[in-house]
mmCIF file of N, CA and C in Angstrom:
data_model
loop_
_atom_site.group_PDB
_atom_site.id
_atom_site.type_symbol
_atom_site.label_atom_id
_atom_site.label_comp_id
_atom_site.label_asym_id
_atom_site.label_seq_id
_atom_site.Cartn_x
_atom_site.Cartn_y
_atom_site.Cartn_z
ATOM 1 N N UNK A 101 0.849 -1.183 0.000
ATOM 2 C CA UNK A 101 0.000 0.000 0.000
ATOM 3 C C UNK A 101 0.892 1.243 0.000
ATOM 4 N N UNK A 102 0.584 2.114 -1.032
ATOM 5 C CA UNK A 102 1.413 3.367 -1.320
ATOM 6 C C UNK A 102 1.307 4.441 0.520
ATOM 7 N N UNK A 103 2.467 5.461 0.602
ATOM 8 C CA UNK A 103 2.510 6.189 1.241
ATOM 9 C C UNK A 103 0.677 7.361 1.297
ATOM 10 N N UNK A 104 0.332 7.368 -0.022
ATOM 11 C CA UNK A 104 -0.815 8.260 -0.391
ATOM 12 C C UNK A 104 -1.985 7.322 0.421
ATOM 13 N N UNK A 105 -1.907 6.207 -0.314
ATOM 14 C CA UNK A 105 -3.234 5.009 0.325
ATOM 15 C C UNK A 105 -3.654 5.346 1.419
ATOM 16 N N UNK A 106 -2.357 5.344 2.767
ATOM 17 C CA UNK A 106 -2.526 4.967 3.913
ATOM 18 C C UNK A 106 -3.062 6.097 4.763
ATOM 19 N N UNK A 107 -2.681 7.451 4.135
ATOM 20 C CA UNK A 107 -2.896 8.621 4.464
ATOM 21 C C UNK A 107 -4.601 8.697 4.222
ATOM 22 N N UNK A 108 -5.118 8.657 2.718
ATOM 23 C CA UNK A 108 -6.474 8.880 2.620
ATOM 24 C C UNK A 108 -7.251 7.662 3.361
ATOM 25 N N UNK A 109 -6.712 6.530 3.791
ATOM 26 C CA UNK A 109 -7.787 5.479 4.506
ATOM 27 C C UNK A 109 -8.093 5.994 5.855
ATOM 28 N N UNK A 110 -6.895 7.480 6.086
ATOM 29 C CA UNK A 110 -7.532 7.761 7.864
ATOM 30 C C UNK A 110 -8.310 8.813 7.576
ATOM 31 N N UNK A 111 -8.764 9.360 6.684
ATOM 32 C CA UNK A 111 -9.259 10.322 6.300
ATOM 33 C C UNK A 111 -10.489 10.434 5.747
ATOM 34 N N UNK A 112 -10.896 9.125 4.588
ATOM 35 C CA UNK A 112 -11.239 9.068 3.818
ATOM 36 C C UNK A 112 -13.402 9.305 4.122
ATOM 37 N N UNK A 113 -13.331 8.324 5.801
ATOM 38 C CA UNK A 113 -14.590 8.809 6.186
ATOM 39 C C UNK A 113 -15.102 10.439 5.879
ATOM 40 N N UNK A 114 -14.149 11.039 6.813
ATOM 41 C CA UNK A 114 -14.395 12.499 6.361
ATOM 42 C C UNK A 114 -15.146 13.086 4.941
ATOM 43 N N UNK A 115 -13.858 12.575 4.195
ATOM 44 C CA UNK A 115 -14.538 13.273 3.056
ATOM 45 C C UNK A 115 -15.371 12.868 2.343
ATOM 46 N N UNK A 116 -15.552 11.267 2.586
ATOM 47 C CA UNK A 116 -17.206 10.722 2.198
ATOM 48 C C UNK A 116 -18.215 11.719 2.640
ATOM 49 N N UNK A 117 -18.719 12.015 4.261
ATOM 50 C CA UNK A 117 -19.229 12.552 5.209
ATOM 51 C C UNK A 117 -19.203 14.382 4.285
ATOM 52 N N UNK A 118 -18.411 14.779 4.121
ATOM 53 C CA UNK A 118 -17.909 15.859 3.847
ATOM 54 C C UNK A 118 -19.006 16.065 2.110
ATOM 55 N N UNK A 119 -18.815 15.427 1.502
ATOM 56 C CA UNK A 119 -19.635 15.044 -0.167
ATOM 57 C C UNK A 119 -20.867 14.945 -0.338
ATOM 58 N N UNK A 120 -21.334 13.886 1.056
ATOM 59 C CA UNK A 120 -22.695 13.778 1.286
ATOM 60 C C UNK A 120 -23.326 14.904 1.988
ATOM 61 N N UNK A 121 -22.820 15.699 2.892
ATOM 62 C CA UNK A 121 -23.096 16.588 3.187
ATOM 63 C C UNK A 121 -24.014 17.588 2.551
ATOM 64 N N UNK A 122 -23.273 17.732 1.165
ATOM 65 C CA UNK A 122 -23.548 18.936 -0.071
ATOM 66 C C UNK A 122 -25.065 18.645 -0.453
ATOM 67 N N UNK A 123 -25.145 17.248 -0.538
ATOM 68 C CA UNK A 123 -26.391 16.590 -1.337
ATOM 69 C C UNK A 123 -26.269 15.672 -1.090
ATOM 70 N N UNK A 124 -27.318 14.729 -1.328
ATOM 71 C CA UNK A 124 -27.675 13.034 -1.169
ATOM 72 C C UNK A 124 -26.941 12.871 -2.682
ATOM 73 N N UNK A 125 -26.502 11.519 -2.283
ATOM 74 C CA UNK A 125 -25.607 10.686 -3.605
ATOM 75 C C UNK A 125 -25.950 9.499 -3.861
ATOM 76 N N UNK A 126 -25.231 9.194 -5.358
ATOM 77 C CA UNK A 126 -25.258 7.252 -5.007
ATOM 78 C C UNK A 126 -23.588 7.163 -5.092
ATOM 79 N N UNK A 127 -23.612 6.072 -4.933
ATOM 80 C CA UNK A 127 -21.870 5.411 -5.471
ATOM 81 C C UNK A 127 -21.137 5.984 -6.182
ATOM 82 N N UNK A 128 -21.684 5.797 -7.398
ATOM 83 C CA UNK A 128 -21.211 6.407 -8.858
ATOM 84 C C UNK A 128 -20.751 7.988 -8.733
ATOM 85 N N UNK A 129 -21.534 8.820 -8.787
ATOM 86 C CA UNK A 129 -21.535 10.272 -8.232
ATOM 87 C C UNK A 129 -20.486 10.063 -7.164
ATOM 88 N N UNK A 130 -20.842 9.786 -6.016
ATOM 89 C CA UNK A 130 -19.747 10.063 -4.708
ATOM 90 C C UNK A 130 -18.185 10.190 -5.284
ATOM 91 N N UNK A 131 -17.851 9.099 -6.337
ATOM 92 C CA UNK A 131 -16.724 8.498 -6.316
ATOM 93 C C UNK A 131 -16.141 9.891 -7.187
ATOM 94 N N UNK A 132 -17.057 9.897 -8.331
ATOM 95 C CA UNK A 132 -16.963 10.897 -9.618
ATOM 96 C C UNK A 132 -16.331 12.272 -8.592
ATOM 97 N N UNK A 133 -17.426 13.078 -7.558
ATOM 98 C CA UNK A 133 -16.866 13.952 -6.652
ATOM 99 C C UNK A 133 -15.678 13.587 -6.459
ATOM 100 N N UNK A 134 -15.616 12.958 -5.190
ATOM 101 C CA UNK A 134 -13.954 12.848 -5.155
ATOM 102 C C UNK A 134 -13.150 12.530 -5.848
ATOM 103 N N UNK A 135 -13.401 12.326 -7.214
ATOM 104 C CA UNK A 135 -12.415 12.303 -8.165
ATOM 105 C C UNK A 135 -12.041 14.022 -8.605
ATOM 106 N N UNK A 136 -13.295 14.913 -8.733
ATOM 107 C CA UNK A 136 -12.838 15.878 -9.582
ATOM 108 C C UNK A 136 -12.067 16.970 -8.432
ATOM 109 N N UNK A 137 -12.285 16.384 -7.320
ATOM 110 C CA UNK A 137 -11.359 17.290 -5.603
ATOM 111 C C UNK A 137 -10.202 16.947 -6.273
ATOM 112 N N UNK A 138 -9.561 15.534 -6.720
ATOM 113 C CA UNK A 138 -8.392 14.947 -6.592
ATOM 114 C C UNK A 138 -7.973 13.900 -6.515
ATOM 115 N N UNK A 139 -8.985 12.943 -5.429
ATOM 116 C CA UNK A 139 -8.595 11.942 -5.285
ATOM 117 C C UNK A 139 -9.320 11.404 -6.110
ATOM 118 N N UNK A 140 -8.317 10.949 -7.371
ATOM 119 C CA UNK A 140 -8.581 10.169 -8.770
ATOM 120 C C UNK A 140 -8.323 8.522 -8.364
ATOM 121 N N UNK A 141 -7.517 8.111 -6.894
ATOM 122 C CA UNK A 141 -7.440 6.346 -7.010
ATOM 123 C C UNK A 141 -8.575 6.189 -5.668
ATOM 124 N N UNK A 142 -9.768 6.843 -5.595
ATOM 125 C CA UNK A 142 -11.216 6.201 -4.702
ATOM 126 C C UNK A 142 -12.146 5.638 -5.730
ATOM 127 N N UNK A 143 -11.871 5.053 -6.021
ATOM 128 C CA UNK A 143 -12.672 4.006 -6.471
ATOM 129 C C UNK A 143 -14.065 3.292 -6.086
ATOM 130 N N UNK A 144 -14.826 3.241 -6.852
ATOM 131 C CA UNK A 144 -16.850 2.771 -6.131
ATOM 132 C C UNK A 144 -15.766 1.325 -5.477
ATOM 133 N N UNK A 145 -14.966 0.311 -5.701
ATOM 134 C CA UNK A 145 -15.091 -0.397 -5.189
ATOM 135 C C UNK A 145 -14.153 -0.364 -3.440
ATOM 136 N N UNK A 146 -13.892 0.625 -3.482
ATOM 137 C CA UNK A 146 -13.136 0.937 -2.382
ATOM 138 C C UNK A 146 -14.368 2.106 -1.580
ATOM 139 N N UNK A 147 -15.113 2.384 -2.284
ATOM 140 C CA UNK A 147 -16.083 3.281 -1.545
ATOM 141 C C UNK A 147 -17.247 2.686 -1.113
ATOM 142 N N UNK A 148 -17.594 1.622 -1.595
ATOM 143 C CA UNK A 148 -18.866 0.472 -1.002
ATOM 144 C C UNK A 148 -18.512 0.263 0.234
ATOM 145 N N UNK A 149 -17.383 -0.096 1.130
ATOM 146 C CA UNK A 149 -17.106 -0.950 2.298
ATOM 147 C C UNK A 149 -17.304 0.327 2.774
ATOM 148 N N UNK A 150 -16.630 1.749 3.160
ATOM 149 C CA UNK A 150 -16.720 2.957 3.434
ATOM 150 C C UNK A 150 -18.461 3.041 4.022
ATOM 151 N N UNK A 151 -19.247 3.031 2.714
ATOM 152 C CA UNK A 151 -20.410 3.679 2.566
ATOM 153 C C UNK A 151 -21.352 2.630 3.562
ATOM 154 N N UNK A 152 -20.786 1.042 3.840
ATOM 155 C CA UNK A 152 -21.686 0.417 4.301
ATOM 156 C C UNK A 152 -20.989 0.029 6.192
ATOM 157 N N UNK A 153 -19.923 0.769 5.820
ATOM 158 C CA UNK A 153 -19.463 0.879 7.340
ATOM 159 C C UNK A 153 -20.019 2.476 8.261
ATOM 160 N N UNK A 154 -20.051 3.775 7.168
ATOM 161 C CA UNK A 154 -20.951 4.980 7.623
ATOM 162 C C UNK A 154 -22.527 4.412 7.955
ATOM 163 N N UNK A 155 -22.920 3.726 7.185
ATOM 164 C CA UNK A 155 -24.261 3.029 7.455
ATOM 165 C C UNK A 155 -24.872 2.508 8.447
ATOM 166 N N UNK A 156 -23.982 1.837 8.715
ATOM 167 C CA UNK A 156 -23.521 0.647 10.186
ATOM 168 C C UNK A 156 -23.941 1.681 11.678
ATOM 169 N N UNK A 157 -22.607 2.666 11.400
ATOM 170 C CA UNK A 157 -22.153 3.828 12.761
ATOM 171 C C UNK A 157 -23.561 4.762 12.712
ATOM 172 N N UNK A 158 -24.697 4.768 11.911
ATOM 173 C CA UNK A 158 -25.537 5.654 11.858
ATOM 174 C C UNK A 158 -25.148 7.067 11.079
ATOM 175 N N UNK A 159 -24.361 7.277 10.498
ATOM 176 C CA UNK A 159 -23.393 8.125 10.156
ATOM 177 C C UNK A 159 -24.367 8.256 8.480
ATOM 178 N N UNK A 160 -24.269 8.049 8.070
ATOM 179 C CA UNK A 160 -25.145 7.913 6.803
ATOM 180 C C UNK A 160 -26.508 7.400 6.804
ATOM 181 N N UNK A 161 -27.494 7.697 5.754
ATOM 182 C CA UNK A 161 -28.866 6.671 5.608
ATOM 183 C C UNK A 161 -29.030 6.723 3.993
ATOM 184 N N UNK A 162 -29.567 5.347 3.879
ATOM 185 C CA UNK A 162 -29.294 5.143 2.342
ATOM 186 C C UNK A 162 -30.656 4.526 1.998
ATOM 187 N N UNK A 163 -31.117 5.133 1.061
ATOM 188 C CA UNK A 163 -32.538 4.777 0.060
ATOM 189 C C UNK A 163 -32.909 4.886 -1.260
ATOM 190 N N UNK A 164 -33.600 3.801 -1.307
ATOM 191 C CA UNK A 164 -33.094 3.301 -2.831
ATOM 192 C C UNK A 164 -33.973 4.232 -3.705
ATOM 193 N N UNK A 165 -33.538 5.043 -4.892
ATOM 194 C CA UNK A 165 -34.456 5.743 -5.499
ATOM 195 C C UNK A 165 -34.707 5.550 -7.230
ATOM 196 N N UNK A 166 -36.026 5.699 -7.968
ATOM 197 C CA UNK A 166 -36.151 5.181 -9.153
ATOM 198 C C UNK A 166 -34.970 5.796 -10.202
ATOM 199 N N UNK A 167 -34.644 5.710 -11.354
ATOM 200 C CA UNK A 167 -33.289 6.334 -12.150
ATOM 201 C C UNK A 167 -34.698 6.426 -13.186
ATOM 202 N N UNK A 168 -34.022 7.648 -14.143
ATOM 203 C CA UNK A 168 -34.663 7.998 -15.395
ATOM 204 C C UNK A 168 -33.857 7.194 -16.219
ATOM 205 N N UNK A 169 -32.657 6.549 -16.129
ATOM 206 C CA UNK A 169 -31.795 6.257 -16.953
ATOM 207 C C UNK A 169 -30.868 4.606 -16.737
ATOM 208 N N UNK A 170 -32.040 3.933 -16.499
ATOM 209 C CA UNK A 170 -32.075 2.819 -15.529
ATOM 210 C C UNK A 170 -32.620 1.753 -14.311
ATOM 211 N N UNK A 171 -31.631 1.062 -13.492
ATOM 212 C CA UNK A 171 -32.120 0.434 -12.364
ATOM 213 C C UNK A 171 -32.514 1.738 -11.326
ATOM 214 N N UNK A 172 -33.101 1.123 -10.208
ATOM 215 C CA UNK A 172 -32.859 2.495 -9.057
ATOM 216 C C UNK A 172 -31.575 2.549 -8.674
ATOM 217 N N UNK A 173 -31.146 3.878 -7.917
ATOM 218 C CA UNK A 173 -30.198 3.698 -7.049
ATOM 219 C C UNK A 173 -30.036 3.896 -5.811
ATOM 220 N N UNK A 174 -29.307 3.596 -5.154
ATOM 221 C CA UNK A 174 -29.438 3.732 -3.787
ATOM 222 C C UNK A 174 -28.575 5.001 -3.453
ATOM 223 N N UNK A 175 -29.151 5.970 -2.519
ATOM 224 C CA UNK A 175 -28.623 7.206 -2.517
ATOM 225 C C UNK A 175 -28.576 7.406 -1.168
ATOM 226 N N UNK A 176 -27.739 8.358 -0.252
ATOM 227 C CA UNK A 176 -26.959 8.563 0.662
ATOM 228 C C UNK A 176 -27.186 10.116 1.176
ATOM 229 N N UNK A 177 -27.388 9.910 2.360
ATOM 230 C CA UNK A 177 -27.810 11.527 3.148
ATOM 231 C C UNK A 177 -27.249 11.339 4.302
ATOM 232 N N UNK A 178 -26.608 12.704 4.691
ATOM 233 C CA UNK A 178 -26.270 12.531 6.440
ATOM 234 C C UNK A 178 -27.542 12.518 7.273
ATOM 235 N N UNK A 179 -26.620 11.815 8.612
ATOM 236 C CA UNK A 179 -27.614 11.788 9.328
ATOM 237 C C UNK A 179 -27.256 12.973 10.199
ATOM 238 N N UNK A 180 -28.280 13.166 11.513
ATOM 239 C CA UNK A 180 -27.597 13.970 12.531
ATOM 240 C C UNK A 180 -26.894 13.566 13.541
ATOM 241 N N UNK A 181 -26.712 12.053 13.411
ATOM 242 C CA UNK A 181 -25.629 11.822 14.115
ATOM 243 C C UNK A 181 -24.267 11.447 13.047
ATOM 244 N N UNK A 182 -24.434 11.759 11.508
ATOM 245 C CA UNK A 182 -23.142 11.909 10.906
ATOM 246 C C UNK A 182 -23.016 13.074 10.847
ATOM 247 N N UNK A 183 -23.546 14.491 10.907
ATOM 248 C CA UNK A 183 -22.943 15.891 11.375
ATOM 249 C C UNK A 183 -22.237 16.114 12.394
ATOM 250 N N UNK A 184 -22.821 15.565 13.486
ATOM 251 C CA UNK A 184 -21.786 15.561 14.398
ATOM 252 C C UNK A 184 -20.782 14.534 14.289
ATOM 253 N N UNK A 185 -20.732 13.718 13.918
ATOM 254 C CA UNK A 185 -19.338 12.741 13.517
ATOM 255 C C UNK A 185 -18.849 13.840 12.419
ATOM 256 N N UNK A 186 -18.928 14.331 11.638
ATOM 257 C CA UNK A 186 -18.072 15.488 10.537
ATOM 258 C C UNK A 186 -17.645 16.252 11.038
ATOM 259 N N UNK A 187 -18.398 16.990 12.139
ATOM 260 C CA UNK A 187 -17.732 17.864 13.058
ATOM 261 C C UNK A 187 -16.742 17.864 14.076
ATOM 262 N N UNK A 188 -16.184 16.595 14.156
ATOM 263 C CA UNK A 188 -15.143 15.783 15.320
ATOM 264 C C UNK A 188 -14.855 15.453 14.139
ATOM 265 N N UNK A 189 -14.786 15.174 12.929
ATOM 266 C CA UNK A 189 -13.532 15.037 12.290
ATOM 267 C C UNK A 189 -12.999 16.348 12.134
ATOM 268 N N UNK A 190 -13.430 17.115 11.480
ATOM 269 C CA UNK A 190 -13.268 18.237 10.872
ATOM 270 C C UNK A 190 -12.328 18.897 12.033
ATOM 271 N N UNK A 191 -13.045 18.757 13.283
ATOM 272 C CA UNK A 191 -12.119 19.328 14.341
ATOM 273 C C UNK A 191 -10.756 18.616 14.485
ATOM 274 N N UNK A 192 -10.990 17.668 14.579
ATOM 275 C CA UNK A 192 -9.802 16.755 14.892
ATOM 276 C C UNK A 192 -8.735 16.763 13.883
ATOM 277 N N UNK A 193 -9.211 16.927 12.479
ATOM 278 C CA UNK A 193 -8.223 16.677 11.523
ATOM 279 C C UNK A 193 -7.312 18.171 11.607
ATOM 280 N N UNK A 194 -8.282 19.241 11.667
ATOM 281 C CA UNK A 194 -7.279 20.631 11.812
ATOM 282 C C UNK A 194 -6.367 20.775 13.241
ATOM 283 N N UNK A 195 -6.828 19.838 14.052
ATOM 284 C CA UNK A 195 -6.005 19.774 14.734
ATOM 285 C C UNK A 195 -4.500 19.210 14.868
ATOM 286 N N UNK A 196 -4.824 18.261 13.732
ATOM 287 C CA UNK A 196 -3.815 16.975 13.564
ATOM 288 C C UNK A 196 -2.803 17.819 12.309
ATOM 289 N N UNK A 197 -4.053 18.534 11.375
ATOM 290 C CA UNK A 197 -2.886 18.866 10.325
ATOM 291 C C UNK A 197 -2.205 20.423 10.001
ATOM 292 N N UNK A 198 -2.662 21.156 11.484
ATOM 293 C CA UNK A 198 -1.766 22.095 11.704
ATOM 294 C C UNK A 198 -0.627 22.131 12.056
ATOM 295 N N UNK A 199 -0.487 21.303 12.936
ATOM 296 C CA UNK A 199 1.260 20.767 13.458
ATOM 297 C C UNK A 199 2.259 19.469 12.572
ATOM 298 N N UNK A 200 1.216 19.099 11.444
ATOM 299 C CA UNK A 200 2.074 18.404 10.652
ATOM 300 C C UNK A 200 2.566 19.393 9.399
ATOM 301 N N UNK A 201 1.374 20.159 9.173
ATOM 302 C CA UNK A 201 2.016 21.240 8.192
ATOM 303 C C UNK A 201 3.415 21.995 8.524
ATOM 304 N N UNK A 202 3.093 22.361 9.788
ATOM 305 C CA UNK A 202 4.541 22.802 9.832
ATOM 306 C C UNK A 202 5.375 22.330 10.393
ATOM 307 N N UNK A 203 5.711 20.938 10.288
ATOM 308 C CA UNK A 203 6.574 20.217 10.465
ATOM 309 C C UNK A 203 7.439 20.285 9.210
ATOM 310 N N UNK A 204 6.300 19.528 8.504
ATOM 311 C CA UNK A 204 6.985 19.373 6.954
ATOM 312 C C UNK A 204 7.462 20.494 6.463
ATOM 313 N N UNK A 205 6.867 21.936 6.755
ATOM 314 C CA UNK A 205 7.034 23.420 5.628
ATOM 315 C C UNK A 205 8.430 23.471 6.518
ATOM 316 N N UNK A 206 8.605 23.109 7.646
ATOM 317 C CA UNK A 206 10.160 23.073 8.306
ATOM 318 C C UNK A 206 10.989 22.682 8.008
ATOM 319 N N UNK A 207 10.929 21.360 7.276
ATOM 320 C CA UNK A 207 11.451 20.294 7.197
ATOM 321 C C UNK A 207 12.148 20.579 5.614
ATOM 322 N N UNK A 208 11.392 21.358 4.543
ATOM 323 C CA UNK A 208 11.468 21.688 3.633
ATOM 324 C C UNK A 208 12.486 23.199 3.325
ATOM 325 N N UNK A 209 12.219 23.777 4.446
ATOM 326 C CA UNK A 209 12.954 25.058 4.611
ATOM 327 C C UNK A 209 14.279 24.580 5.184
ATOM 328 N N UNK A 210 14.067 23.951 5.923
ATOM 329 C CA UNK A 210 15.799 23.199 6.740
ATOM 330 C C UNK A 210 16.723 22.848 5.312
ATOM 331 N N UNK A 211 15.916 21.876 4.589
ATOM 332 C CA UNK A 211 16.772 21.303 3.336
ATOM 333 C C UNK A 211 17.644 22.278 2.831
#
């Protein structure tokens, strides 16, 4: 598993949480989002286990809806107990990645 992998798997709830937020989704869409942020290697099949582990924690709710252009799909809304789980990330992560930022911008200036 790449250095990048390991980084977005501690993260990656977040920015599921963070996507759904905007609007209700399905799979397809979710993945497409975080592709056009950046993260181009999240993959629907790396985002199913994600989406059915937010599910699990109450963190998400998912219902299946008809497609104009197809099967139904199953689509994705926070809950209010995944706002407050976004909000303890959100906190937590600026907490975590203020003192790594400037570790590294140190670390880079030292060189």
């Amino acid at each position: 598993m790449s250095i990048r992998s390991q980084l977005l798997k501690g993260i990656l709830d977040g920015c599921v949480l963070a996507v759904i937020e905007k609007e209700p989704v399905y799979g397809y869409i979710l993945s497409k989002k975080l592709q056009q942020i950046g993260l181009q290697e999240i993959s629907e099949g790396t985002l199913y286990p994600v989406l059915l582990r937010l599910q699990k924690n109450g963190w998400i709710h998912g219902e299946m809806r008809p497609s104009d252009s197809g099967p139904s799909r199953k689509y994705y809304e926070l809950t209010e107990k995944g706002k407050s789980a976004l909000d303890e990330i959100t906190t937590e992560w600026q907490q975590i990645a203020a003192p790594v930022q400037l570790l590294l911008k140190g670390r880079s200036e030292d060189a």
